[in-house]
Amino acid sequence: MIHARLRQIVALASGALLAACLSFAAPASAATSTAAAPTTATATATATQSQTPLVVDARWGGHATYDRIVIDLQGYVPEVTVTPVPQLFYDGSGKPVPLAGKYFLEIRFHPAAAHDDAGQSVYHGPKLQKIYLSKLKGIALTGDYEGYVTFGAAFDTVPYYRAYTLHSPERFVVDISHVTR
C-alpha cells in the first residue's frame, strides 16, 4: 500500500514538473490561460500582411501530459480568442454542433478566411471529427463567415489550457493539460 501511494505521488510530481518545464519552454509571446478566462493572442499586421490570412488545416495529437490542437495558417496569425462556452453553434445558421462533450472551447480567428477570393475552400482539415484522446473528444470547423473562422473543441472534463502562436510555418496552438485542478 505504501509503495503504491509512493508511486502515485512520484507520478503526480513528475507530471507537474514536466508541465512546469513545458510552460518555461514556450515562446516568449505565449499566452497562458485556464478554463476560467478567455485568451486573446494578437498578431500585429504590417503593410506586408494586408491580405486576409487563410486557415488551411486543423490537427491534433496526444502527449504524455497534454493534448494539443494546431490550426495551420497561410499568411500571418491574426487575432485569436479562445473562450469556454456552454455549447457550440455553427456561425451563420445558429444550429448546434453535434459534438459529444460536457465542456467546450470556441477558437475564433479574425480577420481570417477558410476560402479564397473565388469562394473555393482552402481548408483541408476535418469539418467535424470525433477524437479519442485523454482530454480532447472532438473538433469542428464551426464557421467561415464574414471575416471570422471559428472552431469548436469538445471535452468531458473542464479543459485547462494554454494557447500561443508559433511561426515558420504560421500556426496557432492550444495545449490542454491532462492534470485536473
CSV table of C-alpha atoms in Angstrom, one decimal:
chain,number,residue,atom,x,y,z
A,1,MET,CA,0.0,0.0,0.0
A,2,ILE,CA,2.8,2.4,0.9
A,3,HIS,CA,4.7,1.6,-2.3
A,4,ALA,CA,1.6,2.1,-4.4
A,5,ARG,CA,1.0,5.5,-2.8
A,6,LEU,CA,4.6,6.5,-3.2
A,7,ARG,CA,4.5,5.6,-6.9
A,8,GLN,CA,1.3,7.7,-7.3
A,9,ILE,CA,3.0,10.7,-5.6
A,10,VAL,CA,6.1,10.3,-7.8
A,11,ALA,CA,4.0,10.1,-10.9
A,12,LEU,CA,2.0,13.2,-10.0
A,13,ALA,CA,5.1,15.1,-9.1
A,14,SER,CA,6.8,14.1,-12.4
A,15,GLY,CA,3.8,15.2,-14.3
A,16,ALA,CA,3.7,18.6,-12.5
A,17,LEU,CA,7.4,19.0,-13.2
A,18,LEU,CA,7.1,18.2,-16.8
A,19,ALA,CA,4.1,20.6,-17.2
A,20,ALA,CA,6.2,23.4,-15.5
A,21,CYS,CA,9.1,22.7,-17.9
A,22,LEU,CA,6.8,22.9,-20.9
A,23,SER,CA,5.5,26.3,-19.8
A,24,PHE,CA,9.1,27.6,-19.5
A,25,ALA,CA,9.9,26.2,-22.9
A,26,ALA,CA,7.0,28.1,-24.6
A,27,PRO,CA,7.9,31.1,-26.7
A,28,ALA,CA,8.1,34.5,-25.0
A,29,SER,CA,4.9,35.5,-26.9
A,30,ALA,CA,3.0,32.6,-25.5
A,31,ALA,CA,-0.3,33.4,-23.7
A,32,THR,CA,-1.2,31.3,-20.7
A,33,SER,CA,-4.7,30.7,-19.6
A,34,THR,CA,-7.1,28.4,-17.8
A,35,ALA,CA,-10.7,27.5,-18.4
A,36,ALA,CA,-11.8,30.4,-16.3
A,37,ALA,CA,-10.7,33.2,-18.6
A,38,PRO,CA,-10.7,33.6,-22.4
A,39,THR,CA,-7.4,34.0,-24.1
A,40,THR,CA,-6.6,36.5,-26.8
A,41,ALA,CA,-3.4,36.1,-28.8
A,42,THR,CA,-2.8,39.1,-31.1
A,43,ALA,CA,-0.6,39.3,-34.2
A,44,THR,CA,0.3,42.8,-35.3
A,45,ALA,CA,-0.4,43.3,-39.0
A,46,THR,CA,2.2,45.1,-41.0
A,47,ALA,CA,1.9,46.6,-44.5
A,48,THR,CA,3.2,43.2,-45.9
A,49,GLN,CA,0.4,41.4,-44.1
A,50,SER,CA,-2.5,43.3,-45.6
A,51,GLN,CA,-4.1,40.2,-47.2
A,52,THR,CA,-6.5,38.2,-45.1
A,53,PRO,CA,-4.8,35.1,-43.6
A,54,LEU,CA,-6.1,31.8,-44.7
A,55,VAL,CA,-6.9,28.9,-42.3
A,56,VAL,CA,-5.8,25.8,-44.2
A,57,ASP,CA,-5.8,22.9,-41.7
A,58,ALA,CA,-6.5,21.7,-38.2
A,59,ARG,CA,-4.8,18.8,-36.5
A,60,TRP,CA,-4.3,17.3,-33.0
A,61,GLY,CA,-2.2,15.0,-31.0
A,62,GLY,CA,-1.9,13.3,-27.7
A,63,HIS,CA,1.2,13.7,-25.5
A,64,ALA,CA,2.2,12.3,-22.1
A,65,THR,CA,0.7,15.2,-20.1
A,66,TYR,CA,-1.4,17.2,-22.6
A,67,ASP,CA,-3.4,17.0,-25.7
A,68,ARG,CA,-2.7,19.6,-28.5
A,69,ILE,CA,-4.7,21.3,-31.2
A,70,VAL,CA,-2.9,23.0,-34.0
A,71,ILE,CA,-4.5,25.3,-36.5
A,72,ASP,CA,-2.3,25.9,-39.6
A,73,LEU,CA,-2.5,29.3,-41.5
A,74,GLN,CA,-1.1,30.9,-44.6
A,75,GLY,CA,-0.1,34.5,-44.2
A,76,TYR,CA,0.1,35.6,-40.6
A,77,VAL,CA,-1.7,34.6,-37.4
A,78,PRO,CA,-4.5,37.1,-36.8
A,79,GLU,CA,-6.1,38.0,-33.5
A,80,VAL,CA,-7.4,34.7,-31.9
A,81,THR,CA,-9.7,34.3,-29.0
A,82,VAL,CA,-10.1,31.0,-27.1
A,83,THR,CA,-13.3,31.1,-25.0
A,84,PRO,CA,-15.0,28.4,-22.8
A,85,VAL,CA,-18.7,28.2,-24.0
A,86,PRO,CA,-21.6,26.2,-22.7
A,87,GLN,CA,-22.5,24.9,-26.2
A,88,LEU,CA,-21.1,25.1,-29.8
A,89,PHE,CA,-23.1,26.6,-32.6
A,90,TYR,CA,-22.4,26.9,-36.4
A,91,ASP,CA,-21.8,30.5,-37.3
A,92,GLY,CA,-24.5,31.9,-39.6
A,93,SER,CA,-27.1,29.2,-39.2
A,94,GLY,CA,-27.0,29.1,-35.4
A,95,LYS,CA,-27.5,25.3,-35.5
A,96,PRO,CA,-26.0,23.3,-32.6
A,97,VAL,CA,-22.7,21.4,-33.5
A,98,PRO,CA,-23.2,17.7,-32.9
A,99,LEU,CA,-20.0,17.1,-30.8
A,100,ALA,CA,-20.4,15.0,-27.7
A,101,GLY,CA,-18.9,16.6,-24.6
A,102,LYS,CA,-19.8,18.5,-21.4
A,103,TYR,CA,-17.3,21.3,-21.8
A,104,PHE,CA,-16.4,23.3,-25.0
A,105,LEU,CA,-13.9,25.8,-26.2
A,106,GLU,CA,-14.5,28.2,-29.1
A,107,ILE,CA,-11.4,29.2,-31.0
A,108,ARG,CA,-12.1,32.3,-33.2
A,109,PHE,CA,-9.7,33.9,-35.8
A,110,HIS,CA,-10.3,37.5,-37.1
A,111,PRO,CA,-9.6,38.6,-39.7
A,112,ALA,CA,-9.4,35.2,-41.4
A,113,ALA,CA,-10.9,33.1,-44.1
A,114,ALA,CA,-11.0,29.4,-45.0
A,115,HIS,CA,-11.8,30.2,-48.6
A,116,ASP,CA,-10.1,32.1,-51.5
A,117,ASP,CA,-11.4,35.2,-53.3
A,118,ALA,CA,-13.4,32.9,-55.7
A,119,GLY,CA,-15.2,31.3,-52.7
A,120,GLN,CA,-13.4,28.0,-53.0
A,121,SER,CA,-12.5,26.3,-49.8
A,122,VAL,CA,-8.7,26.3,-48.9
A,123,TYR,CA,-9.3,24.4,-45.7
A,124,HIS,CA,-8.2,20.8,-45.9
A,125,GLY,CA,-8.9,19.7,-42.3
A,126,PRO,CA,-11.8,18.0,-40.7
A,127,LYS,CA,-15.2,19.7,-40.6
A,128,LEU,CA,-16.5,17.5,-37.8
A,129,GLN,CA,-14.3,14.9,-36.1
A,130,LYS,CA,-14.8,12.7,-33.0
A,131,ILE,CA,-11.4,12.2,-31.2
A,132,TYR,CA,-10.4,9.7,-28.6
A,133,LEU,CA,-7.6,11.4,-26.7
A,134,SER,CA,-7.3,11.8,-22.9
A,135,LYS,CA,-9.0,15.2,-22.8
A,136,LEU,CA,-9.9,16.2,-26.4
A,137,LYS,CA,-13.0,14.4,-27.6
A,138,GLY,CA,-13.9,16.3,-30.8
A,139,ILE,CA,-13.2,19.2,-33.0
A,140,ALA,CA,-15.3,21.0,-35.6
A,141,LEU,CA,-14.9,23.9,-38.1
A,142,THR,CA,-18.0,25.9,-37.0
A,143,GLY,CA,-17.7,28.9,-39.1
A,144,ASP,CA,-16.1,30.7,-42.1
A,145,TYR,CA,-18.3,33.7,-42.1
A,146,GLU,CA,-17.8,37.4,-42.6
A,147,GLY,CA,-14.1,37.5,-41.8
A,148,TYR,CA,-14.2,35.1,-38.9
A,149,VAL,CA,-13.1,31.5,-38.9
A,150,THR,CA,-14.3,29.5,-35.9
A,151,PHE,CA,-13.5,26.1,-34.4
A,152,GLY,CA,-15.1,24.2,-31.6
A,153,ALA,CA,-13.4,21.7,-29.3
A,154,ALA,CA,-15.2,19.2,-27.0
A,155,PHE,CA,-14.1,17.8,-23.7
A,156,ASP,CA,-15.6,15.5,-21.0
A,157,THR,CA,-13.9,17.5,-18.2
A,158,VAL,CA,-13.1,21.2,-17.7
A,159,PRO,CA,-10.3,22.0,-20.1
A,160,TYR,CA,-7.2,23.7,-18.5
A,161,TYR,CA,-5.3,25.1,-21.5
A,162,ARG,CA,-2.5,27.2,-22.7
A,163,ALA,CA,-2.8,29.0,-26.1
A,164,TYR,CA,0.0,30.5,-28.2
A,165,THR,CA,1.3,31.3,-31.7
A,166,LEU,CA,4.2,29.6,-33.5
A,167,HIS,CA,5.9,30.8,-36.7
A,168,SER,CA,7.6,29.4,-39.8
A,169,PRO,CA,5.1,27.9,-40.7
A,170,GLU,CA,2.4,30.0,-39.1
A,171,ARG,CA,0.1,28.2,-36.7
A,172,PHE,CA,-1.9,28.6,-33.5
A,173,VAL,CA,-1.6,26.1,-30.7
A,174,VAL,CA,-3.9,25.1,-27.8
A,175,ASP,CA,-2.4,22.7,-25.3
A,176,ILE,CA,-4.9,21.1,-22.9
A,177,SER,CA,-3.4,19.7,-19.7
A,178,HIS,CA,-4.2,16.2,-18.5
A,179,VAL,CA,-3.9,17.4,-14.9
A,180,THR,CA,-7.2,18.3,-13.4
A,181,ARG,CA,-7.4,21.0,-10.7
